[in-house]
């Protein structure tokens, strides 16, 4: 037998020796002589109009180099996913006329030490007229709710609609035919990534006018492009250097530290470090979106799911970040890996005055899987069928049309369930144990035949 | 600004640092002594990533004013790393894949060292208790326990 070099072998991590000796360079381990530090003044309220920002006392504080406000940001309004056509730009790098969530950055105090920066930051005087915040997705959709986004609604606009949708077959006919209707509402709270290493960025102006930037971003090129757009600087003048990320989980893909650190470095001509406190990491970084999923299924007594209708609300928080895209991923996954002939899905990307949500490990999909699989158990219970069987009967097979218009080519659900059954010592009856993703068997095939 | 001068033993060497009075041991190590293995995860005593040994006792460097270690003996991860080699705990963490992102690792190893120095043959429960103040968000707790257990066994406590 041919000897495989790597497959089947345990291979040491390439960064393992650095980690166990403490010699791995994390971004906070990088310092330059004559370096300055940032402390951010953040919004104390969830929603408000900024009447004035008085930075004079902070600027006069001994050891303060400068205070950065929206006026210092060449292109203050941005959105990360403009790079893939998401818009309009809705998030200010630094708040200008309004604040949209508690903890939103307003102005950056740049000083000789973190302690001085923090002390001076407490001297910035904010005059903010507090407005009623919108903190709940259902409330946000009601006519009487304040419209918090500049375009006059509380939702992302997909093709002129306030939601994205799937229409497949005739869901009402499916419900009419069904023996049972099974409903479920599934909700998840926002989840914080909580990396042990907080966000850190170091920016150093070079004599030739370029910038060297060290950042613990998980998305180096997104960060480079967005920073270039915000700074109005060609990207070849920014040397963006990533490195070991001390825990990311999707929480370090938003471009939250680099533009401000770069602007501080350019304005002062000195290296600048910005590291978030644990409190900032917890209260001001992006989270996984809170979601509310309402699911109604029409089910036959033999186990076939003949119709599924979903209404799902994704709490984007104050700004887009990755949520409009997460909502679309959610839309295509909330039907689950099952063949259902009649499907209706409405997903709303809703804005509230909460800490923005964004990417986190399978965002949009994980939430959908949670709802779908709890719902499958409910269906099994409602018709008195074994939970393994209900999944295998409805599992999608190669050749099945997905509700979003794609023919299934790479189904592995049946084999995965069979392998899982083996692992936990659950014996499947022969009919289920012999199913295969290439079968014409199962109820899906029957549905295809009658469709 | 006023300053204080603190003399202590750092990784076996007599060391004197002059810092502002509120400087923590963590800041002193990382920014004055340029020893960056010790990590700041929360700077408020919640995560254990800044764990060092003070007179052999596991100590949160972020909560310890540098002034408190006057005349004491401070050991960091740099101090237990042999030149060109690895401490048995480092080798076990490496071999057992007990480090993922690596940010909690220095604190974990120092907390484990404090345990093994005072109890060379801890049970798995004792290891878990000794590391309970150290958070690993990458959640690699089982390989971490395995690694420390490996070293406890090499210490002659029971067989493999
Ligand atoms: S940094 Fe000291 S306990 Fe977290
Ligand atoms: S390895 Fe990442 S926090 Fe422990």
Coordinates of C-alpha atoms and ligand atoms in Angstrom, one line a residue:
Chain A
X1 CA 0.0 0.0 0.0
X2 CA 1.2 3.5 -0.9
X3 CA 2.5 5.3 2.2
X4 CA 0.7 8.7 2.7
X5 CA 3.0 11.5 3.9
X6 CA 0.6 13.6 6.0
X7 CA -2.9 12.0 5.9
X8 CA -3.5 10.0 9.0
X9 CA -0.5 11.6 10.8
X10 CA -0.7 14.0 13.7
X11 CA 1.2 17.1 12.6
X12 CA 2.4 19.8 15.0
X13 CA 1.0 23.2 14.6
X14 CA 3.4 25.5 12.7
X15 CA 2.8 28.2 15.4
X16 CA 2.8 25.8 18.3
X17 CA 6.3 26.5 19.5
X18 CA 5.7 30.2 19.5
X19 CA 2.6 29.8 21.5
X20 CA 4.0 27.6 24.2
X21 CA 7.1 29.8 24.6
X22 CA 5.3 33.1 24.5
X23 CA 7.3 34.1 21.5
X24 CA 4.4 34.4 19.1
X25 CA 4.1 38.1 18.3
X26 CA 0.5 39.3 19.0
X27 CA -0.3 42.8 17.8
X28 CA -0.2 44.2 21.4
X29 CA 3.4 42.9 21.6
X30 CA 4.4 45.4 18.9
X31 CA 5.5 48.8 20.1
X32 CA 7.5 51.6 18.5
X33 CA 9.5 54.4 20.2
X34 CA 7.6 57.7 20.6
X35 CA 4.3 55.9 20.3
X36 CA 1.0 57.5 21.2
X37 CA -2.2 55.8 22.5
X38 CA -5.9 56.2 21.8
X39 CA -8.8 56.4 24.2
X40 CA -12.3 56.6 22.5
X41 CA -15.1 58.8 23.7
X42 CA -18.3 56.8 23.1
X43 CA -22.0 57.5 23.1
X44 CA -23.5 57.3 26.6
X45 CA -27.0 56.8 25.0
X46 CA -28.6 54.4 22.6
X47 CA -30.0 57.1 20.3
X48 CA -29.7 60.8 20.2
X49 CA -29.0 64.0 18.2
X50 CA -25.5 65.4 18.7
X51 CA -25.9 69.1 19.5
X52 CA -22.2 69.7 20.2
X53 CA -18.9 68.1 21.0
X54 CA -16.5 70.2 23.0
X55 CA -13.0 68.8 22.9
X56 CA -11.2 72.0 24.1
X57 CA -10.5 70.8 27.7
X58 CA -9.2 67.4 26.5
X59 CA -7.0 69.1 23.9
X60 CA -5.5 71.3 26.5
X61 CA -4.8 68.4 28.9
X62 CA -1.0 67.9 29.4
X63 CA 0.2 65.0 27.3
X64 CA -2.6 65.0 24.7
X65 CA -1.3 65.2 21.1
X66 CA -4.7 65.6 19.4
X67 CA -8.3 64.8 19.4
X68 CA -9.8 63.2 16.3
X69 CA -13.4 63.9 15.3
X70 CA -15.6 63.2 12.3
X71 CA -14.1 66.3 10.6
X72 CA -10.7 64.5 10.5
X73 CA -12.0 61.5 8.6
X74 CA -11.6 62.0 4.8
X75 CA -14.5 59.6 4.0
X76 CA -16.5 59.4 7.2
X77 CA -19.5 57.3 5.9
X78 CA -18.8 53.7 5.0
X79 CA -20.1 50.2 5.0
X80 CA -17.7 47.3 5.1
X81 CA -19.6 45.2 2.4
X82 CA -19.6 48.1 -0.1
X83 CA -16.9 45.8 -1.6
X84 CA -19.6 43.3 -2.6
X85 CA -22.3 45.8 -3.5
X86 CA -24.1 46.2 -0.1
X87 CA -25.3 49.8 0.4
X88 CA -26.0 52.6 1.0
X89 CA -23.1 53.6 3.2
X90 CA -24.7 54.0 6.6
X91 CA -22.0 53.9 9.3
X92 CA -19.9 56.9 10.3
X93 CA -16.3 56.1 11.4
X94 CA -16.9 58.7 14.0
X95 CA -20.4 60.0 14.9
X96 CA -21.3 63.3 13.3
X97 CA -24.9 64.5 13.8
X98 CA -26.5 61.5 15.6
X99 CA -25.6 58.5 17.7
X100 CA -27.3 55.2 17.0
X101 CA -26.1 52.9 19.8
X102 CA -24.6 53.1 23.3
X103 CA -20.9 52.9 22.8
X104 CA -20.8 54.3 19.3
X105 CA -17.4 56.1 18.7
X106 CA -17.6 59.9 18.8
X107 CA -14.0 61.2 19.1
X108 CA -10.6 59.7 19.7
X109 CA -8.2 61.2 22.2
X110 CA -4.6 60.6 21.3
X111 CA -2.0 61.0 24.1
X112 CA 1.4 60.0 25.4
X113 CA 0.0 57.2 27.5
X114 CA -3.3 55.3 27.8
X115 CA -3.8 56.7 31.2
X116 CA -3.5 60.3 30.0
X117 CA -5.7 59.5 27.0
X118 CA -8.4 58.1 29.3
X119 CA -8.3 60.9 31.7
X120 CA -8.5 63.5 28.9
X121 CA -11.4 61.5 27.2
X122 CA -13.4 62.1 30.4
X123 CA -13.0 65.8 29.8
X124 CA -14.8 65.8 26.4
X125 CA -18.2 67.5 26.8
X126 CA -21.0 66.0 24.8
X127 CA -24.3 67.7 24.3
X128 CA -26.6 65.0 23.1
X129 CA -30.4 65.3 22.8
X130 CA -31.6 61.9 23.7
X131 CA -34.2 60.3 21.4
X132 CA -36.5 57.3 22.0
X133 CA -34.5 54.3 21.1
X134 CA -35.8 51.3 19.1
X135 CA -34.6 48.2 20.9
X136 CA -36.9 45.4 19.7
X137 CA -37.2 44.0 16.2
X138 CA -41.0 43.5 16.3
X139 CA -41.5 47.1 17.6
X140 CA -39.1 48.3 14.9
X141 CA -41.5 47.0 12.2
X142 CA -44.6 48.7 13.7
X143 CA -45.9 51.8 12.0
X144 CA -45.7 53.9 15.2
X145 CA -42.0 53.0 15.8
X146 CA -39.6 55.9 15.2
X147 CA -37.8 55.5 11.9
X148 CA -34.1 55.4 12.9
X149 CA -32.4 55.0 9.5
X150 CA -31.7 58.0 7.3
X151 CA -33.6 56.4 4.4
X152 CA -36.8 56.5 6.5
X153 CA -37.4 52.8 7.4
X154 CA -36.0 50.3 9.9
X155 CA -35.2 47.6 7.4
X156 CA -32.6 46.8 4.8
X157 CA -33.9 47.2 1.3
X158 CA -33.6 44.1 -1.0
X159 CA -34.7 44.8 -4.6
X160 CA -37.1 47.5 -3.5
X161 CA -38.6 45.3 -0.7
X162 CA -38.3 45.6 3.1
X163 CA -37.2 41.9 3.2
X164 CA -35.6 39.2 1.1
X165 CA -37.8 36.2 0.2
X166 CA -38.2 32.8 -1.3
X167 CA -41.4 31.8 -3.2
X168 CA -41.5 28.1 -4.3
X169 CA -44.6 26.1 -5.1
X170 CA -47.9 27.0 -3.5
X171 CA -47.6 27.1 0.3
X172 CA -51.3 27.7 0.9
X173 CA -52.2 24.6 -1.1
X174 CA -49.7 22.6 0.8
X175 CA -51.2 23.7 4.1
X176 CA -54.7 22.8 2.8
X177 CA -53.5 19.3 2.0
X178 CA -51.6 18.7 5.2
X179 CA -52.8 16.3 7.9
X180 CA -51.1 18.4 10.7
X181 CA -49.9 22.0 11.0
X182 CA -46.9 22.4 13.3
X183 CA -45.7 25.8 14.4
X184 CA -42.7 27.0 16.4
X185 CA -41.2 30.3 17.3
X186 CA -37.4 30.3 17.9
X187 CA -35.4 33.2 19.4
X188 CA -31.7 33.7 20.1
X189 CA -30.1 36.5 22.0
X190 CA -27.1 38.4 20.6
X191 CA -23.9 36.6 21.4
X192 CA -20.5 38.2 22.1
X193 CA -17.4 36.5 20.6
X194 CA -15.4 37.3 23.7
X195 CA -11.9 36.6 22.3
X196 CA -9.3 36.6 25.1
X197 CA -7.3 39.1 23.0
X198 CA -9.2 42.4 22.5
X199 CA -9.0 44.4 19.3
X200 CA -5.6 46.0 18.8
X201 CA -4.1 48.1 16.0
X202 CA -0.7 49.9 15.7
X203 CA -0.2 52.4 12.9
X204 CA 3.1 54.0 12.0
X205 CA 3.6 56.8 9.5
X206 CA 6.7 56.2 7.3
X207 CA 9.0 59.0 6.0
X208 CA 7.8 58.4 2.4
X209 CA 4.2 59.1 3.4
X210 CA 3.1 55.5 3.5
X211 CA 1.6 53.8 6.5
X212 CA 2.6 50.6 8.2
X213 CA -0.4 49.1 10.0
X214 CA -0.3 46.1 12.3
X215 CA -3.8 44.7 13.1
X216 CA -5.3 41.6 14.5
X217 CA -8.0 41.6 11.9
X218 CA -9.3 38.3 10.6
X219 CA -10.0 40.0 7.2
X220 CA -6.8 41.6 6.0
X221 CA -7.8 42.6 2.5
X222 CA -11.3 43.8 3.5
X223 CA -9.6 45.9 6.0
X224 CA -7.0 47.2 3.6
X225 CA -9.6 48.2 1.0
X226 CA -12.0 49.8 3.5
X227 CA -9.2 51.7 5.2
X228 CA -8.0 53.0 1.8
X229 CA -11.6 54.1 1.0
X230 CA -12.0 55.8 4.4
X231 CA -8.6 57.5 4.2
X232 CA -9.1 58.4 0.5
X233 CA -5.6 57.0 0.1
X234 CA -4.5 54.5 -2.6
X235 CA -4.2 51.1 -1.1
X236 CA -0.6 50.7 -2.2
X237 CA 0.4 53.4 0.3
X238 CA -0.9 51.3 3.2
X239 CA 1.1 48.3 4.3
X240 CA -1.4 46.3 6.2
X241 CA 0.2 43.5 8.2
X242 CA -1.9 40.9 9.9
X243 CA -0.6 38.3 12.3
X244 CA -1.7 35.9 14.9
X245 CA -5.2 36.6 16.0
X246 CA -5.7 35.9 19.7
X247 CA -9.2 34.6 19.1
X248 CA -11.5 35.9 16.4
X249 CA -14.7 33.8 15.9
X250 CA -15.8 36.3 13.3
X251 CA -15.6 39.2 15.8
X252 CA -12.5 40.7 14.1
X253 CA -13.7 41.0 10.5
X254 CA -15.3 44.5 10.9
X255 CA -13.0 47.4 10.2
X256 CA -13.3 49.1 13.6
X257 CA -9.8 50.1 14.7
X258 CA -7.6 50.6 11.7
X259 CA -9.0 53.8 10.0
X260 CA -9.0 55.8 13.3
X261 CA -5.5 54.6 14.3
X262 CA -4.2 55.5 10.8
X263 CA -5.8 58.9 10.9
X264 CA -4.2 59.5 14.4
X265 CA -0.8 58.5 13.0
X266 CA -1.1 60.7 10.0
X267 CA -2.3 63.7 12.0
X268 CA 0.4 63.4 14.6
X269 CA 3.2 62.0 12.5
X270 CA 3.9 59.4 15.2
X271 CA 3.2 55.7 15.7
X272 CA -0.1 55.2 17.5
X273 CA -1.5 52.1 19.3
X274 CA -5.2 51.5 20.0
X275 CA -6.1 48.6 22.1
X276 CA -9.7 48.0 23.3
X277 CA -10.5 47.5 26.9
X278 CA -12.4 44.4 27.9
X279 CA -15.4 46.6 28.4
X280 CA -15.2 47.9 24.9
X281 CA -14.7 44.5 23.5
X282 CA -17.8 43.3 25.2
X283 CA -20.1 46.3 24.8
X284 CA -18.9 47.9 21.5
X285 CA -17.7 45.1 19.3
X286 CA -20.1 43.4 16.9
X287 CA -22.2 40.5 18.1
X288 CA -24.0 37.6 16.5
X289 CA -27.4 39.0 15.6
X290 CA -30.4 38.3 17.8
X291 CA -33.1 36.5 15.7
X292 CA -36.7 35.7 15.9
X293 CA -37.9 32.9 13.6
X294 CA -41.5 31.9 13.2
X295 CA -42.0 28.6 11.4
X296 CA -45.2 26.9 10.2
X297 CA -45.1 23.5 8.6
X298 CA -47.7 21.4 6.8
X299 CA -47.1 17.7 7.5
X300 CA -48.6 14.5 6.3
X301 CA -49.2 11.6 8.7
X302 CA -46.6 9.5 6.7
X303 CA -43.9 12.1 7.6
X304 CA -43.8 14.2 4.4
X305 CA -43.4 17.9 5.0
X306 CA -45.5 19.4 2.2
X307 CA -45.2 23.1 3.1
X308 CA -43.0 25.4 5.1
X309 CA -43.6 29.1 5.8
X310 CA -41.0 31.2 7.6
X311 CA -41.0 34.7 8.9
X312 CA -37.6 35.6 10.3
X313 CA -36.3 38.9 11.9
X314 CA -32.6 39.5 12.1
X315 CA -31.5 42.2 14.5
X316 CA -28.7 44.1 12.7
X317 CA -28.4 46.6 15.5
X318 CA -27.6 50.2 14.4
X319 CA -25.7 49.6 11.2
X320 CA -25.4 47.1 8.3
X321 CA -21.9 45.6 8.9
X322 CA -22.4 41.9 7.8
X323 CA -26.0 41.6 8.7
X324 CA -27.7 42.2 5.3
X325 CA -25.6 39.4 3.9
X326 CA -26.2 37.2 7.0
X327 CA -29.9 37.6 6.5
X328 CA -29.6 36.3 2.9
X329 CA -27.5 33.3 4.0
X330 CA -30.2 32.7 6.6
X331 CA -32.9 32.9 4.0
X332 CA -31.5 30.1 1.8
X333 CA -30.7 27.9 4.9
X334 CA -33.8 28.2 6.9
X335 CA -35.6 25.6 4.8
X336 CA -33.0 23.1 6.1
X337 CA -31.5 20.2 4.2
X338 CA -34.9 18.8 3.4
X339 CA -37.0 18.6 0.2
X340 CA -40.2 20.5 0.7
X341 CA -42.3 21.2 -2.4
X342 CA -44.0 24.4 -1.2
X343 CA -41.9 27.1 0.6
X344 CA -42.5 30.7 1.5
X345 CA -39.7 32.6 3.3
X346 CA -39.6 36.2 4.4
X347 CA -36.4 37.4 6.1
X348 CA -36.1 41.0 7.5
X349 CA -32.8 42.6 8.3
X350 CA -34.1 45.0 11.0
X351 CA -32.3 48.0 12.4
X352 CA -32.4 48.8 16.1
X353 CA -30.5 51.1 18.4
X354 CA -28.4 48.2 19.7
X355 CA -24.7 47.3 19.4
X356 CA -24.4 46.3 15.7
X357 CA -24.4 42.6 14.9
X358 CA -22.2 41.1 12.2
X359 CA -20.2 38.0 11.4
X360 CA -19.9 35.1 13.9
X361 CA -19.2 31.5 13.0
X362 CA -21.8 30.5 10.4
X363 CA -23.9 33.6 11.2
X364 CA -27.4 33.3 9.7
X365 CA -27.0 29.6 9.2
X366 CA -26.4 28.4 12.7
X367 CA -29.5 30.2 13.9
X368 CA -31.5 28.6 11.0
X369 CA -30.2 25.1 11.8
X370 CA -31.2 25.5 15.5
X371 CA -34.8 26.5 14.5
X372 CA -35.1 23.8 11.8
X373 CA -33.8 20.9 13.9
X374 CA -35.9 21.7 16.9
X375 CA -38.9 22.1 14.5
X376 CA -38.1 18.6 13.0
X377 CA -38.3 17.1 16.5
X378 CA -41.6 18.9 17.1
X379 CA -42.9 17.5 13.8
X380 CA -41.8 14.0 14.7
X381 CA -43.6 14.3 18.0
X382 CA -46.8 15.7 16.5
X383 CA -47.2 12.7 14.1
X384 CA -45.6 10.1 16.4
X385 CA -42.6 9.3 14.2
X386 CA -39.1 8.5 15.2
X387 CA -36.9 11.7 14.9
X388 CA -34.2 9.8 12.9
X389 CA -36.9 8.6 10.4
X390 CA -38.5 12.0 9.9
X391 CA -35.1 13.5 8.9
X392 CA -34.1 10.6 6.6
X393 CA -37.5 10.5 4.9
X394 CA -37.4 14.3 4.1
X395 CA -33.6 14.5 3.5
X396 CA -32.7 16.1 0.2
X397 CA -31.3 13.9 -2.5
X398 CA -29.2 14.5 -5.5
X399 CA -31.4 15.9 -8.3
X400 CA -33.9 17.5 -6.0
X401 CA -34.7 21.2 -6.8
X402 CA -33.9 23.5 -3.9
X403 CA -36.4 26.3 -3.2
X404 CA -33.9 28.9 -4.2
X405 CA -33.6 27.4 -7.7
X406 CA -30.6 25.2 -7.5
X407 CA -30.5 21.5 -8.3
X408 CA -28.9 19.5 -5.5
X409 CA -25.6 17.9 -6.6
X410 CA -23.7 17.2 -3.5
X411 CA -26.2 15.8 -0.9
X412 CA -24.6 14.0 2.0
X413 CA -27.2 14.3 4.7
X414 CA -28.4 10.7 4.6
X415 CA -24.9 9.3 4.8
X416 CA -24.1 11.8 7.6
X417 CA -27.1 10.8 9.6
X418 CA -26.4 7.1 9.1
X419 CA -22.8 7.6 10.3
X420 CA -24.0 9.6 13.3
X421 CA -26.4 6.8 14.2
X422 CA -23.5 4.3 14.1
X423 CA -21.3 6.5 16.3
X424 CA -24.0 6.8 19.0
X425 CA -24.9 3.1 18.7
X426 CA -28.4 3.7 17.3
X427 CA -29.5 0.9 15.1
X428 CA -31.6 2.2 12.1
X429 CA -34.2 -0.2 10.6
X430 CA -32.9 -1.7 7.3
X431 CA -35.0 0.5 5.1
X432 CA -33.4 3.7 6.6
X433 CA -30.0 2.1 6.9
X434 CA -30.0 1.4 3.1
X435 CA -31.1 4.9 2.0
X436 CA -28.6 6.8 -0.2
X437 CA -28.3 10.4 -1.4
X438 CA -28.5 9.1 -5.0
X439 CA -31.7 7.2 -4.4
X440 CA -34.9 7.9 -6.1
X441 CA -36.5 6.6 -2.9
X442 CA -38.0 8.4 0.0
X443 CA -40.9 10.8 0.0
X444 CA -39.0 13.5 -1.8
X445 CA -39.2 11.3 -4.9
X446 CA -42.9 10.8 -4.5
X447 CA -43.3 14.5 -4.2
X448 CA -41.2 15.0 -7.3
X449 CA -43.4 12.6 -9.2
X450 CA -46.6 14.3 -8.2
X451 CA -45.3 17.9 -8.6
Chain B
X1 CA 5.1 63.1 37.3
X2 CA 6.3 61.3 40.4
X3 CA 8.0 58.0 40.0
X4 CA 8.9 55.0 42.1
X5 CA 11.8 52.7 41.9
X6 CA 11.2 49.0 42.5
X7 CA 13.9 46.3 42.9
X8 CA 13.0 42.7 42.6
X9 CA 14.3 39.4 41.1
X10 CA 12.9 38.9 37.6
X11 CA 13.5 35.4 36.2
X12 CA 16.5 35.0 38.4
X13 CA 18.1 38.4 37.8
X14 CA 18.2 41.4 40.0
X15 CA 16.1 44.0 38.3
X16 CA 15.3 47.6 39.1
X17 CA 12.5 49.5 37.3
X18 CA 11.5 53.1 37.7
X19 CA 7.8 53.6 36.9
X20 CA 4.9 55.8 37.7
X21 CA 3.3 54.8 41.0
X22 CA 0.1 53.1 39.6
X23 CA 2.0 50.9 37.2
X24 CA 0.9 47.3 37.4
X25 CA 3.3 44.3 37.3
X26 CA 1.7 43.4 34.0
X27 CA 2.6 46.8 32.4
X28 CA 6.0 46.8 34.0
X29 CA 6.8 43.4 32.5
X30 CA 5.4 44.0 29.1
X31 CA 6.3 47.7 28.5
X32 CA 9.3 48.4 30.8
X33 CA 11.1 45.0 31.0
X34 CA 10.0 44.2 27.4
X35 CA 8.9 40.7 28.4
X36 CA 5.8 40.2 26.3
X37 CA 5.0 36.5 26.9
X38 CA 2.6 37.5 29.7
X39 CA -0.6 38.6 28.1
X40 CA -3.3 41.2 28.9
X41 CA -6.7 39.6 28.3
X42 CA -8.9 41.8 30.5
X43 CA -6.6 43.8 32.8
X44 CA -9.2 43.4 35.6
X45 CA -8.6 40.1 37.1
X46 CA -11.1 38.1 35.2
X47 CA -9.2 35.9 32.7
X48 CA -5.9 34.6 34.1
X49 CA -4.0 35.3 30.9
X50 CA -1.5 37.5 32.9
X51 CA -0.7 34.8 35.4
X52 CA 3.0 34.9 36.6
X53 CA 4.6 33.5 39.7
X54 CA 5.5 35.7 42.6
X55 CA 7.6 33.6 45.1
X56 CA 6.2 30.6 43.3
X57 CA 2.6 31.6 43.9
X58 CA 0.3 32.1 40.8
X59 CA -0.4 35.8 40.7
X60 CA -2.5 38.0 38.4
X61 CA 0.0 40.5 37.2
X62 CA -2.8 42.9 36.0
X63 CA -4.0 43.3 39.6
X64 CA -0.6 43.5 41.3
X65 CA 1.0 47.0 41.6
X66 CA 4.7 46.7 40.7
X67 CA 5.4 48.3 44.1
X68 CA 4.1 45.1 45.8
X69 CA 6.9 42.9 44.3
X70 CA 9.7 44.9 45.9
X71 CA 12.2 42.4 47.1
X72 CA 10.2 39.4 45.7
X73 CA 10.9 36.8 43.1
X74 CA 8.9 37.1 39.9
X75 CA 8.9 34.4 37.3
X76 CA 7.4 34.7 33.8
X77 CA 7.1 32.2 30.9
X78 CA 10.3 33.6 29.5
X79 CA 12.0 32.6 32.8
X80 CA 11.1 28.9 32.6
X81 CA 12.0 28.4 28.9
X82 CA 15.4 26.8 28.7
X83 CA 17.7 28.2 26.0
X84 CA 17.1 26.2 22.8
X85 CA 14.6 23.8 24.5
X86 CA 11.3 23.5 26.2
X87 CA 10.1 23.1 29.8
X88 CA 8.2 19.8 30.2
X89 CA 4.9 21.7 30.4
X90 CA 5.7 23.6 27.2
X91 CA 6.5 20.3 25.4
X92 CA 3.3 18.7 26.7
X93 CA 1.2 21.7 25.6
X94 CA 2.9 21.5 22.2
X95 CA 2.5 17.8 21.7
X96 CA -1.0 17.7 23.0
X97 CA -2.3 20.6 20.9
X98 CA -3.2 22.5 24.0
X99 CA -2.7 25.9 22.4
X100 CA -5.1 27.1 19.7
X101 CA -4.9 30.9 19.3
X102 CA -2.2 30.8 22.0
X103 CA -3.3 33.9 23.8
X104 CA -4.3 32.1 27.1
X105 CA -1.3 29.7 26.9
X106 CA 1.3 31.6 28.8
X107 CA -1.0 32.1 31.7
X108 CA -2.2 28.5 31.6
X109 CA 1.4 27.2 31.6
X110 CA 2.3 29.4 34.6
X111 CA -0.7 28.4 36.6
X112 CA 0.0 24.7 35.8
X113 CA 3.6 25.2 36.9
X114 CA 2.6 26.7 40.2
X115 CA 0.4 23.6 40.8
X116 CA 3.1 21.0 39.9
X117 CA 5.7 22.8 41.9
X118 CA 3.6 22.4 45.0
X119 CA 1.9 19.1 44.1
X120 CA 3.9 17.0 41.6
X121 CA 1.1 14.4 41.3
X122 CA -2.2 16.2 41.1
X123 CA -5.4 14.4 40.1
X124 CA -7.3 15.6 37.0
X125 CA -9.7 17.3 39.4
X126 CA -6.9 19.1 41.2
X127 CA -5.5 20.2 37.8
X128 CA -8.9 21.5 36.7
X129 CA -9.3 23.4 40.0
X130 CA -5.9 25.0 39.8
X131 CA -6.6 26.2 36.2
X132 CA -10.2 27.3 37.0
X133 CA -9.2 31.0 37.0
X134 CA -7.7 30.8 33.5
X135 CA -10.2 31.2 30.6
X136 CA -9.6 29.7 27.2
X137 CA -12.1 31.2 24.7
X138 CA -10.9 28.7 22.1
X139 CA -12.2 26.2 24.6
X140 CA -9.4 23.8 24.4
X141 CA -9.8 22.8 28.0
X142 CA -9.5 19.0 27.5
X143 CA -6.2 19.0 25.7
X144 CA -4.9 21.5 28.3
X145 CA -5.9 19.1 31.1
X146 CA -4.3 16.2 29.1
X147 CA -1.1 18.2 28.8
X148 CA -0.8 18.9 32.5
X149 CA -1.7 15.4 33.3
X150 CA 1.1 14.1 31.1
X151 CA 3.7 16.1 33.0
X152 CA 2.2 15.0 36.3
X153 CA 2.7 11.4 35.2
X154 CA 6.2 12.0 34.1
X155 CA 6.8 13.3 37.6
X156 CA 6.4 9.7 38.6
X157 CA 2.8 9.9 39.7
X158 CA 1.2 6.7 38.4
X159 CA 1.6 5.2 35.0
X160 CA 0.7 6.1 31.4
Ligands
LIG1 S1 -5.4 40.2 32.3 FE1 -5.1 39.7 34.3 S2 -6.7 38.4 34.8 FE2 -7.2 39.1 32.7
LIG2 S1 -6.0 29.0 22.9 FE1 -7.2 30.8 22.4 S2 -7.9 31.5 24.3 FE2 -6.9 29.6 24.8

